[in-house]
Amino acid sequence: MSSNEVTTPEQLLAELDTQSRMPIARIGQALISLGMITDAQLSAGLAQQQLTPQVPLGETLVRMGMVNRAQLQTALVHKMGYPLVNLHLFAPQAEALRKVGHGAAQRLQVMPLMLHEGRLVLALDDPANRRSAIDEVEFIAQVKVIPVLGKCLDLDGVLHKAYERVGEPASVRSASLDPMRPLDFDMAGTSELLETLEKEGPSVASAEAPIEQSDNSLVRMINSMILEAHREGASDIHIESSPGNEKTRIRFRRDGRLYTYLELPSNYRNAIVARIKIMCDLDISEKRKPQDGKINFGKYSPQHRIELRVATIPTNNGLEDVVMRILASAKPIPMSELGLSPRNLAQLTQAVERPYGMVLCVGPTGSGKTTTLHSALMHINTPERKIWTAEDPIEITQAGLRQVQVNPRIDWTFAKALRAFVRADPDVIMVGEIRDEETARTAIEASLTGHLVLSTLHTNSAPETVTRLLDMGMDPFNFADSLLAVLAQRLVRRLCTQCTTSTPASPERVEELLADYMHAFGEQDAPAERQAVYSDWIARYGRDGHLHTFASIGCPHCGDTGFKGRVGIHELMVVSKPLRRLVQGGARAEELQATALREGMRTLRQDGIEKVLAGQTTIEEVRATSNV
């Protein structure tokens, strides 16, 4: 026996303490530093691993004959600090063995050793490169794992003896799977996986029992669920747990609407939440408080570069719900593709090209405000400009921006980030959201001292934004001087381009749309103005002198809903001299809107009606998301 081998719990704890103080190293560099392989051999091993990414690098080098298993273990122990445990002599704790069933331990070729500070110490043959096995053990045991290196000539025999001592018979399910192979999944097989889960479900005694016999199926089902949500263009995945024997419901939000995706047996509600917590490195044991995390799905499916933002919410009866936001599009889109009208596009472009001042984008959660601001930043993002952003969270990234994640829990707020940015020689500052008076006041001060400030606010319309900030205590004169433009926006469902049909609009339909459009003008709604609007519609949207109505009957392309994707409707109020005087006088939102309409602004409802005439959406969608 080597003097470095661990045989007792006391020795193992001492070795783990030593490892915690060692610098992090990679197995390839560890082998090179010990003179076991050359740089050229490492490059060849890495190239081979790209062809078989499911095989860890250490195992790849062994298979290529560049190192033997003894050399690999030496590198893991001496350069990476993993304790080397002699499994023939080490007596594992019964409590640790009960965390992972015999069948799973045998299939994954792992040995649970002991519990230490709420974590499971687990012996593997290659702890540096067995991430999939570690993930699955964490999922089964519902605790975090501390991996160590196990030395053993006959692991199956050692496992058999250890589990017999704690009264668990040998599992009949000694899987013949390659333990190095990651869990594979069938992208199109969610229904079959659900059938497998339901078949296996009755063997689980209760909803609280550990689910070992179905863990592979459940892991594959979660992977398939994420891929299907991404493929269908869903923005969110909702996992909703119910008490008793009620099924756990999974819903997708697609184009702003929720649809039931599938329902899982009640036995799996805790397991699915635990698996998702493992994927985003959250505390599995904490069920009383909400938690936030992020999943890099590329770890589980390298060909899919998908990120998910995860939030867990405690519900009644000690259960938890999970909401996952799919951050598939992490790049900005050009301003010309935002769906802005030509007038709004030209004026917003002009506003964000100004050297200083404040531009606000307003609307409810999920209306695309951050996307719009990043599109504006992309337009002005040049090497000559220094652009700082403070966001919570950072969803879209751009080269050239200096992006900061705020964290209110450590008192790193939007207001504090803003003050730090002003001292860091910025040209443009983007603040994710103005939530309080301090942030608003700091943003106005920054815009008055030679910086362009972009931010968002949760208000219903552009004129209401001005009165909201004045009500928060902003100085009317400073605010009026700083404000350049306010863009209010909503997202409505877009008609499916594959199954949309059009028919000439009836006179009654045209009159209904005209009355709806002209309502915002109030007393300005004179016959001459109405005729001018109608003539403009005919010129821009008419065919053979007629306006048309559009409808979608549904097709496979849109899932028989008639809608595919979303389109923005906008209300842009550019601050002119008359509007600035009204702001300085503390005018009401109605006065601001009336003046802005005379100067050419169009309300959300009016912009939406024009998109109805263009065949992009329906009047019902517009009315559901905008006030008159």
XYZ file of C-alpha atoms in Angstrom:
628
model
C 0.000 0.000 0.000
C 1.258 3.477 -0.931
C 1.805 5.866 1.951
C -0.348 8.405 0.061
C -3.390 6.142 0.067
C -6.293 7.054 2.345
C -7.867 4.261 4.379
C -9.710 6.062 7.218
C -12.251 8.920 7.441
C -9.788 11.020 9.476
C -7.134 10.749 6.766
C -9.701 11.605 4.097
C -10.813 14.762 5.890
C -7.187 15.881 6.259
C -6.534 15.278 2.538
C -9.686 17.187 1.535
C -8.530 20.124 3.644
C -5.166 20.058 1.862
C -6.839 19.893 -1.552
C -9.017 22.909 -0.806
C -5.853 25.054 -0.524
C -4.291 23.838 -3.784
C -4.504 25.878 -7.014
C -6.880 24.590 -9.685
C -5.140 22.628 -12.462
C -6.187 20.808 -15.647
C -5.389 17.160 -16.253
C -3.558 17.868 -19.525
C -1.268 20.435 -17.936
C -0.763 18.163 -14.905
C 0.463 15.326 -17.165
C 2.804 17.698 -19.035
C 4.271 19.102 -15.804
C 5.074 15.553 -14.675
C 6.768 14.811 -18.016
C 4.287 12.041 -18.863
C 3.170 13.560 -22.192
C 4.387 16.264 -24.569
C 2.555 19.333 -25.874
C 2.138 17.566 -29.222
C 0.579 14.524 -27.545
C -1.801 16.760 -25.593
C -2.842 18.520 -28.818
C -3.458 15.140 -30.455
C -5.511 14.036 -27.452
C -7.597 17.217 -27.532
C -8.189 16.773 -31.271
C -9.336 13.186 -30.693
C -11.593 14.310 -27.841
C -13.375 16.724 -30.188
C -14.362 13.697 -32.288
C -15.634 11.850 -29.201
C -16.622 14.623 -26.749
C -18.436 12.175 -24.481
C -15.093 10.560 -23.525
C -13.069 12.521 -20.886
C -9.596 13.729 -21.874
C -7.827 11.461 -19.372
C -9.632 8.391 -20.701
C -8.917 9.505 -24.299
C -5.173 9.691 -23.580
C -5.296 6.205 -21.989
C -7.114 4.769 -25.014
C -4.576 6.366 -27.352
C -1.780 4.676 -25.394
C -0.078 7.946 -24.420
C -0.405 7.272 -20.669
C -1.480 4.314 -18.565
C -4.044 4.388 -15.778
C -1.363 4.419 -13.075
C 0.187 7.567 -14.596
C -3.262 9.159 -14.851
C -3.878 8.468 -11.155
C -0.474 9.890 -10.231
C -1.287 13.157 -12.037
C -4.683 13.380 -10.363
C -3.172 12.870 -6.916
C 0.057 14.863 -7.106
C -0.862 17.767 -9.378
C -4.597 18.118 -8.906
C -4.710 17.248 -5.216
C -7.417 14.576 -5.292
C -7.227 12.271 -2.270
C -6.478 8.678 -3.316
C -8.775 6.334 -1.354
C -8.070 2.596 -1.118
C -11.631 1.304 -1.469
C -10.661 -2.218 -0.354
C -9.671 -0.857 3.085
C -11.904 2.217 3.539
C -15.138 1.554 5.488
C -17.904 3.732 3.922
C -20.586 5.285 6.142
C -23.999 3.602 5.973
C -25.617 7.049 5.730
C -23.584 7.811 2.605
C -24.431 4.468 0.981
C -28.133 5.054 1.544
C -27.923 8.329 -0.385
C -27.171 6.401 -3.593
C -28.741 3.009 -4.258
C -26.643 -0.024 -5.119
C -27.964 -0.146 -8.681
C -27.034 3.468 -9.425
C -23.593 3.135 -7.776
C -22.856 0.026 -9.844
C -24.121 1.559 -13.095
C -22.143 4.768 -12.606
C -19.098 2.965 -11.132
C -18.898 5.187 -8.052
C -18.539 4.537 -4.305
C -20.243 6.811 -1.725
C -17.819 7.184 1.205
C -19.092 9.633 3.807
C -21.081 12.817 4.434
C -19.035 15.906 5.225
C -20.563 19.340 5.952
C -23.775 18.405 4.177
C -21.979 17.062 1.095
C -21.435 13.533 -0.148
C -17.810 12.435 -0.588
C -17.810 10.209 -3.675
C -14.983 8.047 -5.063
C -14.589 7.764 -8.850
C -11.912 6.493 -11.200
C -11.427 9.957 -12.774
C -13.044 12.722 -10.687
C -11.719 15.473 -12.970
C -13.611 14.208 -16.011
C -16.718 12.426 -14.736
C -19.019 15.436 -14.605
C -22.052 13.553 -15.946
C -21.734 10.850 -13.267
C -21.299 13.484 -10.538
C -24.362 15.378 -11.816
C -26.461 12.234 -11.743
C -25.364 11.315 -8.220
C -26.203 14.849 -7.055
C -29.609 14.431 -8.668
C -30.243 11.040 -7.005
C -28.849 11.952 -3.572
C -30.138 15.564 -3.656
C -26.913 16.825 -2.084
C -23.744 18.309 -3.561
C -20.832 15.956 -4.228
C -17.133 16.177 -3.269
C -15.303 13.921 -5.766
C -12.197 11.938 -4.764
C -10.071 9.333 -6.542
C -10.882 5.704 -5.795
C -8.333 2.898 -6.081
C -9.938 -0.502 -6.524
C -9.270 -3.742 -8.424
C -12.867 -5.002 -8.264
C -15.346 -2.170 -7.670
C -18.427 -4.330 -8.270
C -17.274 -6.726 -5.544
C -16.499 -3.924 -3.118
C -19.896 -2.333 -3.771
C -21.649 -5.666 -3.234
C -20.005 -6.186 0.152
C -20.576 -2.586 1.273
C -24.277 -2.554 0.403
C -24.814 -5.994 1.949
C -23.505 -4.594 5.231
C -26.225 -1.914 5.240
C -28.907 -4.453 4.373
C -29.440 -3.632 0.689
C -29.458 -6.691 -1.597
C -27.527 -6.690 -4.838
C -29.377 -4.841 -7.572
C -30.585 -6.843 -10.509
C -30.007 -3.776 -12.584
C -26.242 -3.964 -13.056
C -26.202 -1.792 -16.141
C -23.910 -2.716 -18.967
C -23.662 0.943 -19.915
C -20.276 2.532 -20.444
C -19.925 4.719 -17.335
C -18.009 7.282 -19.385
C -20.946 7.768 -21.751
C -23.037 10.827 -20.878
C -26.787 10.494 -20.601
C -28.150 10.543 -24.114
C -31.651 11.625 -24.995
C -34.045 11.478 -27.899
C -34.990 14.952 -29.039
C -38.297 13.792 -30.511
C -39.110 11.175 -27.896
C -40.654 13.124 -25.032
C -43.951 11.258 -25.236
C -42.126 7.912 -25.147
C -40.032 9.097 -22.185
C -43.209 10.141 -20.384
C -44.668 6.681 -21.003
C -41.507 5.181 -19.489
C -41.824 7.432 -16.440
C -45.464 6.508 -15.938
C -44.680 2.809 -16.259
C -41.929 3.099 -13.665
C -43.904 5.460 -11.435
C -46.118 2.971 -9.561
C -43.051 1.230 -8.127
C -42.272 4.382 -6.144
C -43.894 4.205 -2.751
C -44.613 7.893 -2.354
C -43.906 11.291 -3.834
C -41.079 11.728 -1.341
C -39.310 8.448 -2.211
C -36.038 8.692 -4.146
C -36.479 7.950 -7.821
C -33.619 5.736 -8.832
C -35.177 3.381 -11.329
C -36.358 6.244 -13.543
C -33.516 8.744 -13.210
C -32.181 8.218 -16.757
C -35.622 8.664 -18.268
C -36.285 11.805 -16.249
C -32.931 13.381 -17.110
C -33.509 12.656 -20.807
C -37.024 14.036 -20.555
C -35.792 17.331 -19.058
C -33.173 17.660 -21.800
C -35.793 16.928 -24.473
C -38.197 19.417 -22.877
C -35.621 22.220 -23.064
C -34.764 21.403 -26.673
C -38.406 21.237 -27.725
C -39.122 24.571 -26.029
C -36.193 26.109 -27.886
C -37.214 24.531 -31.189
C -40.806 25.749 -30.822
C -39.657 29.309 -30.095
C -40.945 29.325 -26.504
C -39.699 32.141 -24.284
C -40.386 30.470 -20.907
C -40.897 27.036 -19.373
C -43.206 26.852 -16.328
C -43.055 23.807 -14.022
C -46.002 23.851 -11.623
C -46.176 21.416 -8.690
C -49.483 20.448 -7.073
C -50.089 18.680 -3.726
C -51.398 15.153 -3.243
C -51.652 12.943 -6.283
C -52.231 15.789 -8.736
C -49.870 15.770 -11.684
C -47.058 18.261 -12.141
C -47.926 20.503 -15.091
C -45.314 21.847 -17.521
C -46.317 24.784 -19.717
C -44.498 26.723 -22.455
C -44.998 30.431 -23.120
C -44.963 30.875 -26.859
C -45.670 34.236 -28.541
C -46.844 35.578 -25.181
C -49.403 32.811 -24.470
C -49.081 29.770 -22.197
C -49.718 26.266 -23.571
C -49.686 22.982 -21.647
C -46.724 20.906 -22.853
C -47.149 17.793 -20.709
C -48.154 16.566 -17.272
C -45.881 14.382 -15.121
C -46.916 11.842 -12.458
C -46.975 13.340 -8.966
C -44.097 11.037 -7.914
C -41.654 13.110 -9.942
C -42.426 16.655 -8.786
C -39.543 16.787 -6.299
C -37.144 14.986 -8.624
C -37.655 17.328 -11.580
C -37.115 20.412 -9.386
C -34.021 18.820 -7.833
C -32.569 17.962 -11.251
C -33.043 21.534 -12.503
C -31.440 22.899 -9.319
C -28.461 20.617 -9.923
C -28.169 21.911 -13.513
C -27.919 25.528 -12.341
C -25.942 24.866 -9.139
C -28.625 25.912 -6.651
C -29.078 24.647 -3.086
C -31.173 21.478 -3.374
C -32.044 21.392 0.313
C -33.405 24.974 0.426
C -37.136 24.826 -0.346
C -38.406 27.718 1.775
C -36.805 30.612 -0.110
C -36.824 31.587 -3.794
C -33.572 31.019 -5.674
C -32.170 32.285 -8.978
C -29.658 30.592 -11.241
C -28.562 29.991 -14.812
C -28.202 26.846 -16.929
C -25.585 26.618 -19.654
C -27.255 23.858 -21.655
C -24.144 23.402 -23.813
C -22.700 21.322 -20.935
C -25.413 18.728 -21.522
C -25.753 19.034 -25.310
C -22.633 20.629 -26.847
C -24.297 21.250 -30.217
C -26.980 23.463 -28.624
C -25.779 26.840 -27.357
C -28.759 27.644 -25.148
C -28.789 29.538 -21.860
C -31.672 29.503 -19.415
C -32.380 31.842 -16.515
C -33.997 29.855 -13.698
C -36.158 31.036 -10.803
C -37.565 28.705 -8.126
C -40.565 29.874 -6.092
C -41.801 28.167 -2.885
C -45.534 27.360 -3.031
C -48.011 25.923 -0.547
C -47.625 22.461 1.012
C -43.827 22.777 0.958
C -43.662 22.492 -2.841
C -41.778 24.582 -5.397
C -42.488 25.946 -8.856
C -39.781 26.592 -11.432
C -39.788 29.163 -14.234
C -37.043 28.997 -16.851
C -36.504 31.896 -19.281
C -34.803 30.741 -22.492
C -32.047 33.175 -23.447
C -31.488 31.715 -26.904
C -30.907 34.997 -28.715
C -28.050 36.609 -26.844
C -27.205 39.023 -29.668
C -28.875 42.355 -30.481
C -30.948 42.883 -33.611
C -30.648 45.917 -35.929
C -32.971 48.858 -35.247
C -34.435 48.463 -38.721
C -35.804 45.042 -37.697
C -37.641 46.223 -34.551
C -40.870 46.893 -36.452
C -40.735 50.668 -35.967
C -42.648 52.840 -38.432
C -40.409 54.901 -40.754
C -41.150 58.087 -38.751
C -40.464 56.428 -35.393
C -37.286 54.772 -36.687
C -35.892 58.035 -38.031
C -36.693 60.008 -34.872
C -35.440 57.343 -32.458
C -32.221 57.018 -34.455
C -31.758 60.774 -34.302
C -32.354 60.777 -30.521
C -29.808 58.049 -29.725
C -27.206 59.717 -31.941
C -27.294 62.841 -29.740
C -24.159 63.381 -27.593
C -26.064 63.798 -24.314
C -29.555 63.600 -22.858
C -31.891 60.820 -21.768
C -33.882 58.307 -23.863
C -36.405 56.102 -22.068
C -38.064 52.890 -23.248
C -41.211 52.005 -21.287
C -43.728 49.194 -21.059
C -44.663 46.164 -18.966
C -42.404 43.190 -18.250
C -41.757 41.143 -21.383
C -42.526 43.920 -23.868
C -39.040 43.920 -25.413
C -37.623 47.048 -23.776
C -34.142 45.597 -23.214
C -34.019 44.292 -26.788
C -34.863 47.770 -28.109
C -32.207 49.476 -25.984
C -29.538 46.985 -27.073
C -30.512 47.576 -30.703
C -30.020 51.303 -30.114
C -26.658 50.623 -28.441
C -25.592 48.455 -31.390
C -26.351 51.385 -33.704
C -24.057 53.746 -31.763
C -21.488 51.162 -30.609
C -18.297 52.375 -32.300
C -14.639 52.275 -31.232
C -14.816 56.027 -30.560
C -17.442 55.623 -27.818
C -17.148 54.246 -24.291
C -20.446 52.558 -23.362
C -21.244 51.279 -19.850
C -24.340 49.202 -19.040
C -25.799 48.201 -15.659
C -28.238 45.304 -16.027
C -30.114 42.774 -13.922
C -29.551 40.276 -15.388
C -27.297 40.600 -18.448
C -29.301 38.864 -21.191
C -27.783 40.341 -24.362
C -24.052 40.787 -24.879
C -22.178 42.944 -27.372
C -18.506 43.278 -28.110
C -17.296 46.746 -27.152
C -19.765 47.306 -24.316
C -18.609 47.299 -20.696
C -21.478 45.402 -19.056
C -22.047 45.195 -15.297
C -24.402 42.875 -13.405
C -25.989 44.666 -10.433
C -26.628 42.764 -7.211
C -28.928 44.479 -4.693
C -28.173 41.793 -2.080
C -24.679 43.204 -1.683
C -25.902 46.800 -2.106
C -24.535 47.014 -5.666
C -27.585 48.837 -7.062
C -28.398 50.644 -10.306
C -27.846 54.000 -8.580
C -24.414 52.977 -7.244
C -23.405 51.559 -10.640
C -24.501 54.812 -12.296
C -22.365 56.895 -9.954
C -19.401 54.600 -10.586
C -19.881 54.893 -14.369
C -19.870 58.697 -14.263
C -16.370 58.539 -12.746
C -15.215 56.082 -15.457
C -15.182 58.486 -18.433
C -18.307 57.259 -20.272
C -19.905 58.537 -23.459
C -23.076 56.443 -23.175
C -24.666 54.811 -20.109
C -27.463 52.237 -20.210
C -29.325 51.535 -16.970
C -31.432 48.378 -17.006
C -34.330 49.942 -15.107
C -35.201 53.082 -13.145
C -36.803 51.605 -10.030
C -36.511 54.382 -7.476
C -36.017 58.098 -6.953
C -32.267 57.775 -6.349
C -31.663 56.008 -9.666
C -33.878 58.493 -11.545
C -32.134 61.509 -10.020
C -28.663 60.077 -10.731
C -29.632 59.273 -14.341
C -30.881 62.832 -14.926
C -27.700 64.283 -13.407
C -25.573 62.074 -15.669
C -27.526 63.134 -18.770
C -27.065 66.832 -17.854
C -23.298 66.469 -17.503
C -22.544 65.445 -21.069
C -23.582 61.781 -21.217
C -26.237 59.961 -23.233
C -28.323 57.878 -20.795
C -30.670 55.089 -21.909
C -33.004 53.333 -19.491
C -36.358 51.582 -19.036
C -39.404 52.191 -16.861
C -42.608 50.277 -16.135
C -45.243 52.763 -17.317
C -48.171 52.467 -19.726
C -47.522 55.277 -22.202
C -44.936 57.861 -23.167
C -46.765 60.889 -21.652
C -47.477 58.973 -18.413
C -43.750 58.354 -18.050
C -43.108 62.078 -17.673
C -45.758 62.526 -14.988
C -44.561 59.380 -13.164
C -41.009 60.748 -12.873
C -42.258 64.168 -11.801
C -44.388 62.454 -9.138
C -41.213 60.692 -7.928
C -39.826 64.122 -7.045
C -37.703 64.990 -10.085
C -36.938 68.662 -10.634
C -39.174 69.675 -13.609
C -36.569 71.993 -15.155
C -33.659 69.551 -14.960
C -35.849 66.700 -16.176
C -37.235 68.728 -19.092
C -33.715 69.744 -20.133
C -32.407 66.171 -20.016
C -35.245 64.231 -21.686
C -34.854 63.620 -25.431
C -37.484 60.971 -26.191
C -39.748 58.340 -24.620
C -40.602 55.153 -26.519
C -43.540 53.117 -25.195
C -43.940 49.652 -26.681
C -45.877 46.385 -26.533
C -45.529 43.029 -28.267
C -48.493 41.499 -30.089
C -48.743 38.144 -31.831
C -47.840 38.183 -35.522
C -50.123 36.514 -38.074
C -48.612 33.346 -39.535
C -47.154 34.148 -42.957
C -47.855 30.613 -44.223
C -51.618 30.556 -43.778
C -52.714 34.225 -43.825
C -55.474 35.102 -46.242
C -56.884 38.528 -47.110
C -60.241 39.829 -48.291
C -61.353 43.382 -49.166
C -62.470 45.182 -46.015
C -66.142 46.061 -45.759
C -67.110 49.756 -45.371
C -68.286 48.980 -41.824
C -64.907 47.454 -40.960
C -63.032 50.459 -42.370
C -65.287 52.857 -40.468
C -64.720 50.898 -37.241
C -60.928 51.135 -37.637
C -61.112 54.841 -38.529
C -63.240 55.623 -35.468
C -60.828 53.674 -33.260
C -57.820 55.473 -34.808
C -59.316 58.980 -34.573
C -60.547 58.571 -30.981
C -57.146 59.611 -29.597
C -57.424 63.016 -31.292
C -60.564 63.942 -29.361
C -61.883 67.281 -30.576
C -59.400 67.276 -33.462
C -61.439 64.448 -35.036
C -62.895 66.529 -37.899
C -64.137 65.113 -41.240
C -61.169 66.616 -43.090
C -58.660 64.930 -40.794
C -60.544 61.627 -41.026
C -60.482 61.772 -44.814
C -56.761 62.594 -44.769
C -56.041 59.532 -42.602
C -58.156 57.307 -44.898
C -56.351 58.595 -48.009
C -53.003 57.927 -46.358
C -54.090 54.356 -45.546
C -55.172 53.743 -49.136
C -51.827 55.058 -50.422
C -49.741 52.910 -48.057
C -51.796 49.744 -47.508
C -54.447 49.702 -50.253
C -54.611 47.309 -53.169
C -56.594 48.390 -56.221
C -58.021 51.228 -54.143
C -59.251 48.960 -51.326
C -58.100 48.197 -47.815
C -57.993 44.525 -46.825
C -58.633 42.459 -43.714
C -56.347 39.561 -42.874
C -56.938 36.268 -41.084
C -55.001 33.057 -40.439
C -56.802 29.733 -40.223
C -53.840 27.860 -38.708
C -51.389 25.412 -40.215
C -48.582 23.037 -39.103
C -46.080 25.915 -39.372
C -47.829 27.853 -36.573
C -49.137 24.870 -34.604
C -52.684 25.568 -35.875
C -52.831 28.805 -33.852
C -52.775 31.247 -36.760
C -49.898 33.167 -35.163
C -46.128 32.781 -35.421
C -43.744 35.181 -33.694
C -44.462 38.651 -32.392
C -44.347 42.201 -33.681
C -43.855 45.443 -31.756
C -46.256 48.369 -31.590
C -44.740 51.677 -30.553
C -45.494 55.183 -29.303
C -42.574 57.602 -29.624
C -42.775 61.020 -27.967
C -39.862 63.245 -28.959
C -39.472 66.212 -26.605
C -39.871 69.453 -28.564
C -39.740 73.020 -27.230
C -43.532 73.158 -26.585
C -43.403 69.801 -24.805
C -40.384 70.899 -22.777
C -42.303 73.974 -21.546
C -45.230 71.728 -20.543
C -42.889 69.447 -18.595
C -41.356 72.424 -16.820
C -44.845 73.490 -15.807
C -45.745 70.058 -14.449
C -48.453 69.457 -17.092
C -50.768 66.449 -16.905
C -50.330 63.421 -19.194
C -53.430 64.388 -21.250
C -51.930 67.785 -22.132
C -48.619 66.198 -23.083
C -50.371 63.624 -25.291
C -52.508 66.221 -27.064
C -49.440 68.334 -27.901
C -47.407 65.297 -28.989
C -50.248 64.129 -31.266
C -50.380 67.556 -32.948
C -46.616 67.217 -33.557
C -46.992 63.827 -35.253
C -46.802 61.230 -32.468
C -49.044 58.205 -32.867
C -50.340 56.257 -29.863
C -49.794 52.540 -29.283
C -53.357 51.856 -30.485
C -52.848 53.915 -33.644
C -49.538 52.254 -34.474
C -51.179 48.903 -33.874
C -54.064 49.700 -36.241
C -51.555 50.501 -38.976
C -49.916 47.098 -38.396
C -53.396 45.524 -38.686
C -53.840 47.229 -42.070
C -50.394 45.950 -43.108
C -51.504 42.364 -42.345
C -49.050 41.843 -39.490
C -51.538 41.264 -36.647
C -55.229 41.504 -35.718
C -57.216 44.331 -34.160
C -58.133 42.005 -31.275
C -54.434 41.570 -30.444
C -53.891 45.340 -30.528
C -56.890 46.090 -28.323
C -55.799 43.468 -25.802
C -52.433 45.159 -25.231
C -53.062 48.902 -25.602
C -55.344 51.597 -24.242
C -57.158 53.981 -26.546
